[in-house]
PDB file of C-alpha atoms and ligand atoms in Angstrom:
ATOM      1  CA  MET A 226       4.721 -22.741-127.825  1.00  0.00           C
ATOM      2  CA  SER A 227       7.971 -20.933-128.370  1.00  0.00           C
ATOM      3  CA  ILE A 228       8.071 -17.802-126.279  1.00  0.00           C
ATOM      4  CA  LYS A 229      11.422 -16.025-126.149  1.00  0.00           C
ATOM      5  CA  THR A 230      11.692 -13.221-123.603  1.00  0.00           C
ATOM      6  CA  MET A 231      15.054 -13.832-121.938  1.00  0.00           C
ATOM      7  CA  GLN A 232      16.962 -11.260-123.943  1.00  0.00           C
ATOM      8  CA  SER A 233      14.345  -8.539-123.369  1.00  0.00           C
ATOM      9  CA  VAL A 234      15.314  -5.465-121.393  1.00  0.00           C
ATOM     10  CA  GLU A 235      12.439  -6.175-119.030  1.00  0.00           C
ATOM     11  CA  VAL A 236      13.735  -9.638-118.047  1.00  0.00           C
ATOM     12  CA  GLN A 237      17.356  -8.529-117.840  1.00  0.00           C
ATOM     13  CA  ASN A 238      16.346  -5.594-115.591  1.00  0.00           C
ATOM     14  CA  LEU A 239      14.264  -7.938-113.467  1.00  0.00           C
ATOM     15  CA  LEU A 240      17.279 -10.243-112.950  1.00  0.00           C
ATOM     16  CA  GLN A 241      19.454  -7.288-111.958  1.00  0.00           C
ATOM     17  CA  LYS A 242      16.948  -6.230-109.313  1.00  0.00           C
ATOM     18  CA  VAL A 243      16.362  -9.822-108.104  1.00  0.00           C
ATOM     19  CA  ALA A 244      20.088 -10.110-107.367  1.00  0.00           C
ATOM     20  CA  GLY A 245      20.182  -6.725-105.618  1.00  0.00           C
ATOM     21  CA  PHE A 246      22.603  -5.265-108.163  1.00  0.00           C
ATOM     22  CA  ASN A 247      20.810  -1.942-107.869  1.00  0.00           C
ATOM     23  CA  ASN A 248      21.646  -1.490-104.180  1.00  0.00           C
ATOM     24  CA  GLY A 249      24.903  -0.858-102.376  1.00  0.00           C
ATOM     25  CA  SER A 250      24.582  -3.402 -99.600  1.00  0.00           C
ATOM     26  CA  GLY A 251      24.532  -7.177 -99.212  1.00  0.00           C
ATOM     27  CA  ASP A 252      27.225  -9.658-100.184  1.00  0.00           C
ATOM     28  CA  GLU A 253      28.760  -9.341-103.659  1.00  0.00           C
ATOM     29  CA  ARG A 254      29.521 -13.052-104.054  1.00  0.00           C
ATOM     30  CA  VAL A 255      25.991 -14.031-103.062  1.00  0.00           C
ATOM     31  CA  LYS A 256      24.537 -11.445-105.428  1.00  0.00           C
ATOM     32  CA  THR A 257      26.644 -12.661-108.342  1.00  0.00           C
ATOM     33  CA  ILE A 258      25.774 -16.306-107.719  1.00  0.00           C
ATOM     34  CA  VAL A 259      22.053 -15.646-107.199  1.00  0.00           C
ATOM     35  CA  HIS A 260      22.017 -13.633-110.405  1.00  0.00           C
ATOM     36  CA  ARG A 261      23.554 -16.534-112.295  1.00  0.00           C
ATOM     37  CA  VAL A 262      21.283 -19.144-110.674  1.00  0.00           C
ATOM     38  CA  MET A 263      18.133 -17.154-111.435  1.00  0.00           C
ATOM     39  CA  GLN A 264      19.268 -16.411-114.966  1.00  0.00           C
ATOM     40  CA  ASP A 265      19.846 -20.127-115.540  1.00  0.00           C
ATOM     41  CA  ILE A 266      16.456 -21.032-114.043  1.00  0.00           C
ATOM     42  CA  PHE A 267      14.662 -18.438-116.172  1.00  0.00           C
ATOM     43  CA  GLN A 268      16.535 -19.780-119.197  1.00  0.00           C
ATOM     44  CA  ILE A 269      15.481 -23.348-118.396  1.00  0.00           C
ATOM     45  CA  ILE A 270      11.863 -22.201-118.121  1.00  0.00           C
ATOM     46  CA  GLU A 271      12.167 -20.605-121.538  1.00  0.00           C
ATOM     47  CA  ASP A 272      14.079 -23.447-123.199  1.00  0.00           C
ATOM     48  CA  PHE A 273      11.784 -26.199-121.898  1.00  0.00           C
ATOM     49  CA  ASP A 274       8.582 -24.193-122.015  1.00  0.00           C
ATOM     50  CA  ILE A 275       7.970 -24.946-118.341  1.00  0.00           C
ATOM     51  CA  THR A 276       4.272 -24.457-117.652  1.00  0.00           C
ATOM     52  CA  PRO A 277       3.002 -22.716-114.507  1.00  0.00           C
ATOM     53  CA  ASP A 278       1.656 -26.105-113.341  1.00  0.00           C
ATOM     54  CA  GLU A 279       5.111 -27.673-113.656  1.00  0.00           C
ATOM     55  CA  PHE A 280       6.757 -24.690-112.001  1.00  0.00           C
ATOM     56  CA  TRP A 281       4.509 -24.825-108.923  1.00  0.00           C
ATOM     57  CA  GLN A 282       4.955 -28.587-108.655  1.00  0.00           C
ATOM     58  CA  ALA A 283       8.686 -27.971-108.431  1.00  0.00           C
ATOM     59  CA  VAL A 284       8.247 -25.264-105.789  1.00  0.00           C
ATOM     60  CA  TYR A 285       6.113 -27.491-103.584  1.00  0.00           C
ATOM     61  CA  TYR A 286       8.496 -30.401-104.169  1.00  0.00           C
ATOM     62  CA  ILE A 287      11.290 -28.285-102.663  1.00  0.00           C
ATOM     63  CA  ASN A 288       9.022 -27.413 -99.737  1.00  0.00           C
ATOM     64  CA  GLU A 289       8.389 -31.086 -99.045  1.00  0.00           C
ATOM     65  CA  LEU A 290      12.043 -32.022 -99.521  1.00  0.00           C
ATOM     66  CA  GLY A 291      13.079 -29.528 -96.847  1.00  0.00           C
ATOM     67  CA  GLY A 292      10.104 -30.403 -94.675  1.00  0.00           C
ATOM     68  CA  ASN A 293      11.123 -34.029 -94.419  1.00  0.00           C
ATOM     69  CA  GLY A 294      14.825 -33.229 -94.088  1.00  0.00           C
ATOM     70  CA  GLU A 295      15.885 -34.888 -97.331  1.00  0.00           C
ATOM     71  CA  ALA A 296      17.846 -32.127 -99.071  1.00  0.00           C
ATOM     72  CA  ALA A 297      21.172 -33.687 -98.013  1.00  0.00           C
ATOM     73  CA  LEU A 298      19.892 -37.046 -99.254  1.00  0.00           C
ATOM     74  CA  LEU A 299      18.832 -35.828-102.678  1.00  0.00           C
ATOM     75  CA  ALA A 300      22.180 -34.040-103.152  1.00  0.00           C
ATOM     76  CA  PRO A 301      24.293 -37.229-103.319  1.00  0.00           C
ATOM     77  CA  GLY A 302      21.575 -38.895-105.391  1.00  0.00           C
ATOM     78  CA  LEU A 303      21.994 -36.142-107.960  1.00  0.00           C
ATOM     79  CA  GLY A 304      25.757 -36.608-108.000  1.00  0.00           C
ATOM     80  CA  MET A 305      26.521 -33.368-106.182  1.00  0.00           C
ATOM     81  CA  ASP A 306      28.667 -34.900-103.410  1.00  0.00           C
ATOM     82  CA  LYS A 307      30.550 -36.871-106.055  1.00  0.00           C
ATOM     83  CA  TYR A 308      31.068 -33.730-108.093  1.00  0.00           C
ATOM     84  CA  LEU A 309      32.531 -31.930-105.065  1.00  0.00           C
ATOM     85  CA  ASP A 310      34.901 -34.895-104.618  1.00  0.00           C
ATOM     86  CA  ILE A 311      35.939 -34.676-108.265  1.00  0.00           C
ATOM     87  CA  ARG A 312      36.766 -31.007-107.689  1.00  0.00           C
ATOM     88  CA  LEU A 313      38.689 -31.740-104.475  1.00  0.00           C
ATOM     89  CA  ASP A 314      40.664 -34.475-106.258  1.00  0.00           C
ATOM     90  CA  ALA A 315      41.528 -32.034-109.037  1.00  0.00           C
ATOM     91  CA  ALA A 316      42.550 -29.367-106.490  1.00  0.00           C
ATOM     92  CA  ASP A 317      44.772 -31.887-104.682  1.00  0.00           C
ATOM     93  CA  GLU A 318      46.393 -32.839-107.958  1.00  0.00           C
ATOM     94  CA  GLN A 319      47.029 -29.213-108.826  1.00  0.00           C
ATOM     95  CA  ALA A 320      48.582 -28.612-105.388  1.00  0.00           C
ATOM     96  CA  GLY A 321      50.723 -31.771-105.582  1.00  0.00           C
ATOM     97  CA  LEU A 322      48.712 -33.280-102.727  1.00  0.00           C
ATOM     98  CA  ASP A 323      47.183 -36.211-104.572  1.00  0.00           C
ATOM     99  CA  GLY A 324      47.995 -39.820-103.707  1.00  0.00           C
ATOM    100  CA  GLY A 325      47.178 -41.853-100.627  1.00  0.00           C
ATOM    101  CA  THR A 326      43.861 -43.592-100.094  1.00  0.00           C
ATOM    102  CA  PRO A 327      41.153 -41.984-102.239  1.00  0.00           C
ATOM    103  CA  ARG A 328      38.392 -39.916-100.709  1.00  0.00           C
ATOM    104  CA  THR A 329      34.745 -40.556-101.244  1.00  0.00           C
ATOM    105  CA  ILE A 330      31.568 -38.892-100.051  1.00  0.00           C
ATOM    106  CA  GLU A 331      30.647 -38.500 -96.377  1.00  0.00           C
ATOM    107  CA  GLY A 332      26.886 -38.876 -96.739  1.00  0.00           C
ATOM    108  CA  PRO A 333      24.381 -37.302 -94.349  1.00  0.00           C
ATOM    109  CA  LEU A 334      24.440 -39.880 -91.542  1.00  0.00           C
ATOM    110  CA  TYR A 335      27.513 -39.093 -89.452  1.00  0.00           C
ATOM    111  CA  VAL A 336      27.060 -38.413 -85.743  1.00  0.00           C
ATOM    112  CA  ALA A 337      29.851 -36.613 -83.883  1.00  0.00           C
ATOM    113  CA  GLY A 338      31.291 -37.682 -80.556  1.00  0.00           C
ATOM    114  CA  ALA A 339      31.344 -41.494 -80.804  1.00  0.00           C
ATOM    115  CA  PRO A 340      33.203 -43.279 -77.978  1.00  0.00           C
ATOM    116  CA  LYS A 341      36.979 -43.175 -78.445  1.00  0.00           C
ATOM    117  CA  THR A 342      39.253 -46.090 -77.567  1.00  0.00           C
ATOM    118  CA  GLU A 343      42.864 -47.091 -78.127  1.00  0.00           C
ATOM    119  CA  GLY A 344      43.617 -49.698 -80.794  1.00  0.00           C
ATOM    120  CA  PHE A 345      40.403 -51.722 -80.569  1.00  0.00           C
ATOM    121  CA  ALA A 346      36.680 -51.101 -80.322  1.00  0.00           C
ATOM    122  CA  ARG A 347      33.607 -53.235 -80.133  1.00  0.00           C
ATOM    123  CA  MET A 348      31.137 -51.288 -82.259  1.00  0.00           C
ATOM    124  CA  ASP A 349      27.887 -53.236 -82.035  1.00  0.00           C
ATOM    125  CA  ASP A 350      25.752 -53.534 -78.921  1.00  0.00           C
ATOM    126  CA  GLY A 351      25.198 -57.263 -79.487  1.00  0.00           C
ATOM    127  CA  THR A 352      21.436 -56.978 -79.898  1.00  0.00           C
ATOM    128  CA  GLU A 353      21.063 -57.896 -83.571  1.00  0.00           C
ATOM    129  CA  GLU A 354      19.941 -61.476 -83.842  1.00  0.00           C
ATOM    130  CA  GLY A 355      21.528 -63.396 -86.696  1.00  0.00           C
ATOM    131  CA  ALA A 356      23.999 -60.649 -87.596  1.00  0.00           C
ATOM    132  CA  GLU A 357      27.304 -61.801 -89.068  1.00  0.00           C
ATOM    133  CA  THR A 358      30.245 -60.864 -86.855  1.00  0.00           C
ATOM    134  CA  MET A 359      32.716 -58.620 -88.640  1.00  0.00           C
ATOM    135  CA  ILE A 360      36.337 -58.098 -87.731  1.00  0.00           C
ATOM    136  CA  LEU A 361      37.577 -54.943 -89.383  1.00  0.00           C
ATOM    137  CA  THR A 362      41.313 -54.342 -89.290  1.00  0.00           C
ATOM    138  CA  GLY A 363      43.798 -52.068 -90.938  1.00  0.00           C
ATOM    139  CA  ARG A 364      46.924 -50.000 -90.718  1.00  0.00           C
ATOM    140  CA  VAL A 365      47.213 -46.279 -91.139  1.00  0.00           C
ATOM    141  CA  THR A 366      50.496 -45.294 -92.748  1.00  0.00           C
ATOM    142  CA  ASP A 367      52.087 -42.411 -94.588  1.00  0.00           C
ATOM    143  CA  GLU A 368      52.803 -42.682 -98.293  1.00  0.00           C
ATOM    144  CA  GLU A 369      56.109 -44.426 -97.587  1.00  0.00           C
ATOM    145  CA  GLY A 370      54.334 -47.104 -95.578  1.00  0.00           C
ATOM    146  CA  GLN A 371      55.531 -45.811 -92.197  1.00  0.00           C
ATOM    147  CA  PRO A 372      52.936 -46.456 -89.467  1.00  0.00           C
ATOM    148  CA  LEU A 373      51.010 -43.482 -88.174  1.00  0.00           C
ATOM    149  CA  VAL A 374      50.579 -43.792 -84.426  1.00  0.00           C
ATOM    150  CA  ASN A 375      47.671 -42.027 -82.680  1.00  0.00           C
ATOM    151  CA  ALA A 376      45.730 -41.394 -85.870  1.00  0.00           C
ATOM    152  CA  VAL A 377      42.004 -41.186 -85.119  1.00  0.00           C
ATOM    153  CA  VAL A 378      39.946 -43.607 -87.200  1.00  0.00           C
ATOM    154  CA  ASP A 379      36.308 -42.570 -86.880  1.00  0.00           C
ATOM    155  CA  VAL A 380      34.167 -45.436 -88.209  1.00  0.00           C
ATOM    156  CA  TRP A 381      30.414 -45.637 -88.717  1.00  0.00           C
ATOM    157  CA  HIS A 382      28.098 -47.992 -90.550  1.00  0.00           C
ATOM    158  CA  ALA A 383      24.540 -49.256 -90.788  1.00  0.00           C
ATOM    159  CA  ASN A 384      22.977 -52.285 -89.106  1.00  0.00           C
ATOM    160  CA  THR A 385      21.608 -55.366 -90.890  1.00  0.00           C
ATOM    161  CA  LYS A 386      18.591 -53.353 -92.011  1.00  0.00           C
ATOM    162  CA  GLY A 387      20.682 -50.568 -93.538  1.00  0.00           C
ATOM    163  CA  ALA A 388      19.706 -48.209 -90.700  1.00  0.00           C
ATOM    164  CA  TYR A 389      22.008 -45.880 -88.738  1.00  0.00           C
ATOM    165  CA  SER A 390      21.873 -45.312 -84.990  1.00  0.00           C
ATOM    166  CA  TYR A 391      20.670 -41.844 -83.902  1.00  0.00           C
ATOM    167  CA  PHE A 392      18.600 -41.526 -87.098  1.00  0.00           C
ATOM    168  CA  ASP A 393      17.051 -44.900 -86.276  1.00  0.00           C
ATOM    169  CA  GLN A 394      15.897 -44.292 -82.720  1.00  0.00           C
ATOM    170  CA  SER A 395      15.383 -47.997 -82.083  1.00  0.00           C
ATOM    171  CA  GLN A 396      19.163 -48.499 -81.875  1.00  0.00           C
ATOM    172  CA  SER A 397      21.235 -47.778 -78.789  1.00  0.00           C
ATOM    173  CA  GLU A 398      23.295 -44.600 -78.512  1.00  0.00           C
ATOM    174  CA  TYR A 399      26.321 -44.643 -80.829  1.00  0.00           C
ATOM    175  CA  ASN A 400      25.616 -48.217 -81.917  1.00  0.00           C
ATOM    176  CA  LEU A 401      27.979 -49.028 -84.820  1.00  0.00           C
ATOM    177  CA  ARG A 402      29.889 -45.774 -84.355  1.00  0.00           C
ATOM    178  CA  ARG A 403      33.348 -45.617 -82.789  1.00  0.00           C
ATOM    179  CA  ARG A 404      36.589 -43.649 -82.870  1.00  0.00           C
ATOM    180  CA  ILE A 405      39.665 -45.846 -82.680  1.00  0.00           C
ATOM    181  CA  VAL A 406      43.122 -44.438 -82.020  1.00  0.00           C
ATOM    182  CA  THR A 407      45.827 -46.346 -83.911  1.00  0.00           C
ATOM    183  CA  ASP A 408      48.425 -48.241 -81.872  1.00  0.00           C
ATOM    184  CA  GLU A 409      52.221 -48.104 -82.075  1.00  0.00           C
ATOM    185  CA  ASN A 410      52.098 -50.009 -85.395  1.00  0.00           C
ATOM    186  CA  GLY A 411      49.456 -47.735 -86.866  1.00  0.00           C
ATOM    187  CA  ARG A 412      46.871 -50.497 -86.430  1.00  0.00           C
ATOM    188  CA  TYR A 413      43.193 -50.322 -85.630  1.00  0.00           C
ATOM    189  CA  THR A 414      40.819 -53.223 -85.035  1.00  0.00           C
ATOM    190  CA  ALA A 415      37.052 -53.209 -84.705  1.00  0.00           C
ATOM    191  CA  ARG A 416      34.632 -55.945 -83.874  1.00  0.00           C
ATOM    192  CA  SER A 417      31.219 -55.236 -85.315  1.00  0.00           C
ATOM    193  CA  ILE A 418      28.575 -56.737 -87.585  1.00  0.00           C
ATOM    194  CA  ILE A 419      28.382 -56.852 -91.366  1.00  0.00           C
ATOM    195  CA  PRO A 420      26.121 -53.992 -92.416  1.00  0.00           C
ATOM    196  CA  ALA A 421      23.443 -54.018 -95.077  1.00  0.00           C
ATOM    197  CA  GLY A 422      23.196 -51.341 -97.744  1.00  0.00           C
ATOM    198  CA  TYR A 423      21.163 -48.194 -97.173  1.00  0.00           C
ATOM    199  CA  GLY A 424      17.966 -47.494 -99.106  1.00  0.00           C
ATOM    200  CA  CYS A 425      16.210 -44.118 -99.450  1.00  0.00           C
ATOM    201  CA  PRO A 426      12.840 -43.926 -97.682  1.00  0.00           C
ATOM    202  CA  PRO A 427      10.481 -45.383-100.329  1.00  0.00           C
ATOM    203  CA  GLU A 428       7.817 -42.733 -99.763  1.00  0.00           C
ATOM    204  CA  GLY A 429      10.263 -39.837 -99.434  1.00  0.00           C
ATOM    205  CA  SER A 430      10.916 -36.895-101.753  1.00  0.00           C
ATOM    206  CA  THR A 431      14.267 -38.237-102.934  1.00  0.00           C
ATOM    207  CA  GLN A 432      12.806 -41.544-104.067  1.00  0.00           C
ATOM    208  CA  GLN A 433       9.914 -39.660-105.671  1.00  0.00           C
ATOM    209  CA  LEU A 434      12.318 -37.846-107.988  1.00  0.00           C
ATOM    210  CA  LEU A 435      14.510 -40.911-108.527  1.00  0.00           C
ATOM    211  CA  ASN A 436      11.391 -42.780-109.697  1.00  0.00           C
ATOM    212  CA  LEU A 437      10.839 -40.116-112.354  1.00  0.00           C
ATOM    213  CA  LEU A 438      14.432 -40.694-113.471  1.00  0.00           C
ATOM    214  CA  GLY A 439      13.916 -44.465-113.578  1.00  0.00           C
ATOM    215  CA  ARG A 440      16.522 -44.874-110.816  1.00  0.00           C
ATOM    216  CA  HIS A 441      16.685 -46.846-107.586  1.00  0.00           C
ATOM    217  CA  GLY A 442      17.748 -45.279-104.293  1.00  0.00           C
ATOM    218  CA  ASN A 443      20.019 -47.990-102.931  1.00  0.00           C
ATOM    219  CA  ARG A 444      23.578 -48.113-101.702  1.00  0.00           C
ATOM    220  CA  PRO A 445      25.757 -51.217-101.348  1.00  0.00           C
ATOM    221  CA  ALA A 446      26.879 -52.442 -97.919  1.00  0.00           C
ATOM    222  CA  HIS A 447      29.565 -49.960 -96.926  1.00  0.00           C
ATOM    223  CA  ILE A 448      31.586 -48.633 -94.004  1.00  0.00           C
ATOM    224  CA  HIS A 449      32.431 -44.957 -93.493  1.00  0.00           C
ATOM    225  CA  PHE A 450      35.700 -43.510 -92.243  1.00  0.00           C
ATOM    226  CA  PHE A 451      37.115 -40.178 -91.182  1.00  0.00           C
ATOM    227  CA  ILE A 452      40.847 -40.469 -90.566  1.00  0.00           C
ATOM    228  CA  ALA A 453      42.652 -37.614 -88.849  1.00  0.00           C
ATOM    229  CA  LYS A 454      46.245 -37.075 -87.817  1.00  0.00           C
ATOM    230  CA  THR A 455      48.035 -33.782 -87.296  1.00  0.00           C
ATOM    231  CA  GLY A 456      50.408 -33.091 -90.194  1.00  0.00           C
ATOM    232  CA  TYR A 457      48.315 -35.103 -92.669  1.00  0.00           C
ATOM    233  CA  LYS A 458      45.412 -34.368 -94.967  1.00  0.00           C
ATOM    234  CA  HIS A 459      42.131 -35.299 -93.320  1.00  0.00           C
ATOM    235  CA  LEU A 460      40.564 -38.198 -95.187  1.00  0.00           C
ATOM    236  CA  THR A 461      36.839 -38.800 -95.629  1.00  0.00           C
ATOM    237  CA  THR A 462      36.240 -42.140 -97.240  1.00  0.00           C
ATOM    238  CA  GLN A 463      34.231 -45.363 -97.294  1.00  0.00           C
ATOM    239  CA  ILE A 464      34.704 -48.937 -98.320  1.00  0.00           C
ATOM    240  CA  ASN A 465      32.069 -50.728-100.341  1.00  0.00           C
ATOM    241  CA  LEU A 466      31.901 -54.454 -99.792  1.00  0.00           C
ATOM    242  CA  ALA A 467      32.493 -56.553-102.905  1.00  0.00           C
ATOM    243  CA  GLY A 468      29.707 -58.808-104.141  1.00  0.00           C
ATOM    244  CA  ASP A 469      26.768 -56.605-103.153  1.00  0.00           C
ATOM    245  CA  LYS A 470      24.127 -56.114-105.856  1.00  0.00           C
ATOM    246  CA  TYR A 471      24.806 -52.373-105.667  1.00  0.00           C
ATOM    247  CA  THR A 472      28.610 -52.365-105.259  1.00  0.00           C
ATOM    248  CA  TYR A 473      28.956 -50.846-108.717  1.00  0.00           C
ATOM    249  CA  ASP A 474      25.504 -49.306-108.859  1.00  0.00           C
ATOM    250  CA  ASP A 475      25.445 -46.977-105.854  1.00  0.00           C
ATOM    251  CA  PHE A 476      22.704 -44.348-106.103  1.00  0.00           C
ATOM    252  CA  ALA A 477      25.047 -41.932-104.281  1.00  0.00           C
ATOM    253  CA  PHE A 478      28.013 -42.544-106.639  1.00  0.00           C
ATOM    254  CA  ALA A 479      30.452 -43.250-103.789  1.00  0.00           C
ATOM    255  CA  THR A 480      32.039 -46.422-105.201  1.00  0.00           C
ATOM    256  CA  ARG A 481      35.656 -46.187-106.287  1.00  0.00           C
ATOM    257  CA  GLU A 482      37.522 -49.237-107.530  1.00  0.00           C
ATOM    258  CA  GLU A 483      40.305 -48.792-104.929  1.00  0.00           C
ATOM    259  CA  LEU A 484      37.679 -48.758-102.166  1.00  0.00           C
ATOM    260  CA  VAL A 485      35.933 -52.009-103.025  1.00  0.00           C
ATOM    261  CA  VAL A 486      36.982 -54.481-100.374  1.00  0.00           C
ATOM    262  CA  ASP A 487      36.422 -58.216-100.059  1.00  0.00           C
ATOM    263  CA  ALA A 488      34.569 -59.483 -97.034  1.00  0.00           C
ATOM    264  CA  VAL A 489      36.184 -62.840 -96.343  1.00  0.00           C
ATOM    265  CA  ARG A 490      34.371 -65.563 -94.389  1.00  0.00           C
ATOM    266  CA  VAL A 491      36.604 -67.237 -91.816  1.00  0.00           C
ATOM    267  CA  GLU A 492      35.597 -70.646 -90.482  1.00  0.00           C
ATOM    268  CA  ASP A 493      38.893 -71.426 -88.771  1.00  0.00           C
ATOM    269  CA  GLU A 494      38.568 -71.563 -84.978  1.00  0.00           C
ATOM    270  CA  VAL A 495      42.151 -70.565 -84.213  1.00  0.00           C
ATOM    271  CA  HIS A 496      41.734 -67.462 -86.341  1.00  0.00           C
ATOM    272  CA  ALA A 497      38.433 -66.708 -84.584  1.00  0.00           C
ATOM    273  CA  ASN A 498      39.971 -67.167 -81.140  1.00  0.00           C
ATOM    274  CA  ALA A 499      42.746 -64.722 -82.021  1.00  0.00           C
ATOM    275  CA  PHE A 500      40.059 -62.050 -82.180  1.00  0.00           C
ATOM    276  CA  GLY A 501      38.109 -63.379 -79.230  1.00  0.00           C
ATOM    277  CA  VAL A 502      35.275 -64.487 -81.510  1.00  0.00           C
ATOM    278  CA  GLU A 503      33.374 -67.720 -81.169  1.00  0.00           C
ATOM    279  CA  GLY A 504      32.346 -69.407 -84.401  1.00  0.00           C
ATOM    280  CA  PRO A 505      32.699 -68.249 -87.985  1.00  0.00           C
ATOM    281  CA  PHE A 506      33.005 -64.567 -88.772  1.00  0.00           C
ATOM    282  CA  THR A 507      33.787 -62.262 -91.682  1.00  0.00           C
ATOM    283  CA  ARG A 508      37.027 -60.361 -92.019  1.00  0.00           C
ATOM    284  CA  VAL A 509      37.358 -57.021 -93.706  1.00  0.00           C
ATOM    285  CA  GLU A 510      40.724 -55.360 -94.087  1.00  0.00           C
ATOM    286  CA  PHE A 511      41.195 -51.740 -94.997  1.00  0.00           C
ATOM    287  CA  ASN A 512      44.643 -50.159 -94.932  1.00  0.00           C
ATOM    288  CA  ILE A 513      44.800 -46.418 -95.186  1.00  0.00           C
ATOM    289  CA  GLN A 514      47.529 -44.135 -96.504  1.00  0.00           C
ATOM    290  CA  LEU A 515      47.490 -40.484 -95.541  1.00  0.00           C
ATOM    291  CA  VAL A 516      49.188 -37.669 -97.438  1.00  0.00           C
ATOM    292  CA  ALA A 517      51.406 -35.274 -95.488  1.00  0.00           C
ATOM    293  CA  THR A 518      50.559 -31.588 -95.534  1.00  0.00           C
ATOM    294  CA  ASN A 519      51.530 -28.580 -93.469  1.00  0.00           C
ATOM    295  CA  LYS A 520      48.335 -26.744 -94.407  1.00  0.00           C
ATOM    296  CA  PRO A 521      46.155 -26.670 -91.264  1.00  0.00           C
ATOM    297  CA  GLU A 522      42.967 -26.103 -93.284  1.00  0.00           C
ATOM    298  CA  LEU A 523      43.447 -29.496 -94.978  1.00  0.00           C
ATOM    299  CA  GLN A 524      43.965 -31.343 -91.687  1.00  0.00           C
ATOM    300  CA  ASN A 525      40.346 -31.045 -90.517  1.00  0.00           C
ATOM    301  CA  ARG A 526      37.154 -32.276 -92.051  1.00  0.00           C
ATOM    302  CA  HIS A 527      35.301 -29.572 -93.943  1.00  0.00           C
ATOM    303  CA  GLU A 528      32.481 -27.834 -92.175  1.00  0.00           C
ATOM    304  CA  ARG A 529      28.900 -28.925 -92.683  1.00  0.00           C
ATOM    305  CA  LYS A 530      25.967 -29.470 -90.427  1.00  0.00           C
ATOM    306  CA  ARG A 531      26.436 -32.799 -88.639  1.00  0.00           C
ATOM    307  CA  ALA A 532      24.415 -34.450 -85.899  1.00  0.00           C
ATOM    308  CA  LEU A 533      25.729 -33.588 -82.411  1.00  0.00           C
ATOM    309  CA  GLU A 534      28.652 -31.617 -83.793  1.00  0.00           C
ATOM    310  CA  THR A 535      29.159 -28.284 -82.097  1.00  0.00           C
ATOM    311  CA  ALA A 536      32.649 -27.542 -83.393  1.00  0.00           C
ATOM    312  CA  VAL A 537      35.085 -29.236 -85.741  1.00  0.00           C
ATOM    313  CA  VAL A 538      37.138 -31.656 -83.653  1.00  0.00           C
TER     314      VAL A 538
HETATM  315  C1  BEZ B 675      25.076 -43.300 -96.629  1.00  0.00           C
HETATM  316  O1  BEZ B 675      26.241 -43.166 -96.471  1.00  0.00           O
HETATM  317  O2  BEZ B 675      24.526 -44.225 -96.091  1.00  0.00           O
HETATM  318  C2  BEZ B 675      24.347 -42.363 -97.519  1.00  0.00           C
HETATM  319  C3  BEZ B 675      25.047 -41.579 -98.391  1.00  0.00           C
HETATM  320  C4  BEZ B 675      24.370 -40.725 -99.240  1.00  0.00           C
HETATM  321  C5  BEZ B 675      23.001 -40.667 -99.182  1.00  0.00           C
HETATM  322  C6  BEZ B 675      22.321 -41.468 -98.294  1.00  0.00           C
HETATM  323  C7  BEZ B 675      22.982 -42.342 -97.455  1.00  0.00           C
HETATM  324 FE1   FE B 676      26.390 -44.860 -95.183  1.00  0.00          FE
END
């Protein structure tokens, strides 16, 4: 079947009315974008001969996706978060604000308001049997390597099952989530546990579509960071641990070569004692360079809906 109606006056008039171009109210930017989106969807229906059955499957898929709260999970799976990062990188470059530690996607699992401590935080609640102790250390500096004191390093990661507290109600409040204020040398230290990678709910809408694309829905073991300091560009980033099956095959496209970090097993007791740890542990080091800016709008994380966030802090 090859039905071509897109160029007809009837369809073009329909699109004009759909976007509200024939009225004097509403929002011009929204109208223009909706017009373009609907034109592109109509065109896809024409080009791929989408049948009514296929169309209604897609409509009810979107219903289910929203119903089970997975829209912000499908987005990174379809490369949208990565694409926004590519655009932000390009904008930084154009403004002469590139450099420093690279950004990568936030993901949908941040929870605002984690406990804040100076220099050091214990992140895990000690309840996970058999978890590998992790000592995470790093320095926050400017691009010249000067330490940034009182930078806020907001860290969050999954447990050994790849699950995040708050979303996984079986974990204690703010488990594996902390804000650490850097010390006089720009240092932060966290004691926690080595996380496992996240996997999309196997029966969820995101995985359903990924299956049709022949793709898995897994992420490597990773640790998220927001780093904030007045006078510097806010940084949203993550480290992916080296050696994970998915380090270079992240369904959410967050891996960047500069953000792949070795997790080093330490068996030495003296080293362990220095961190107050008994027995072997795993060390992860992540140093962070921030880029100076006097633009206030670049010093805060961008706005999006986040768990327990009432205002950007
Ligand atoms: C995560 O950071 O764990 C995540 C990111 C994107 C989609 C799902 C999970
Ligand atoms: Fe994550």
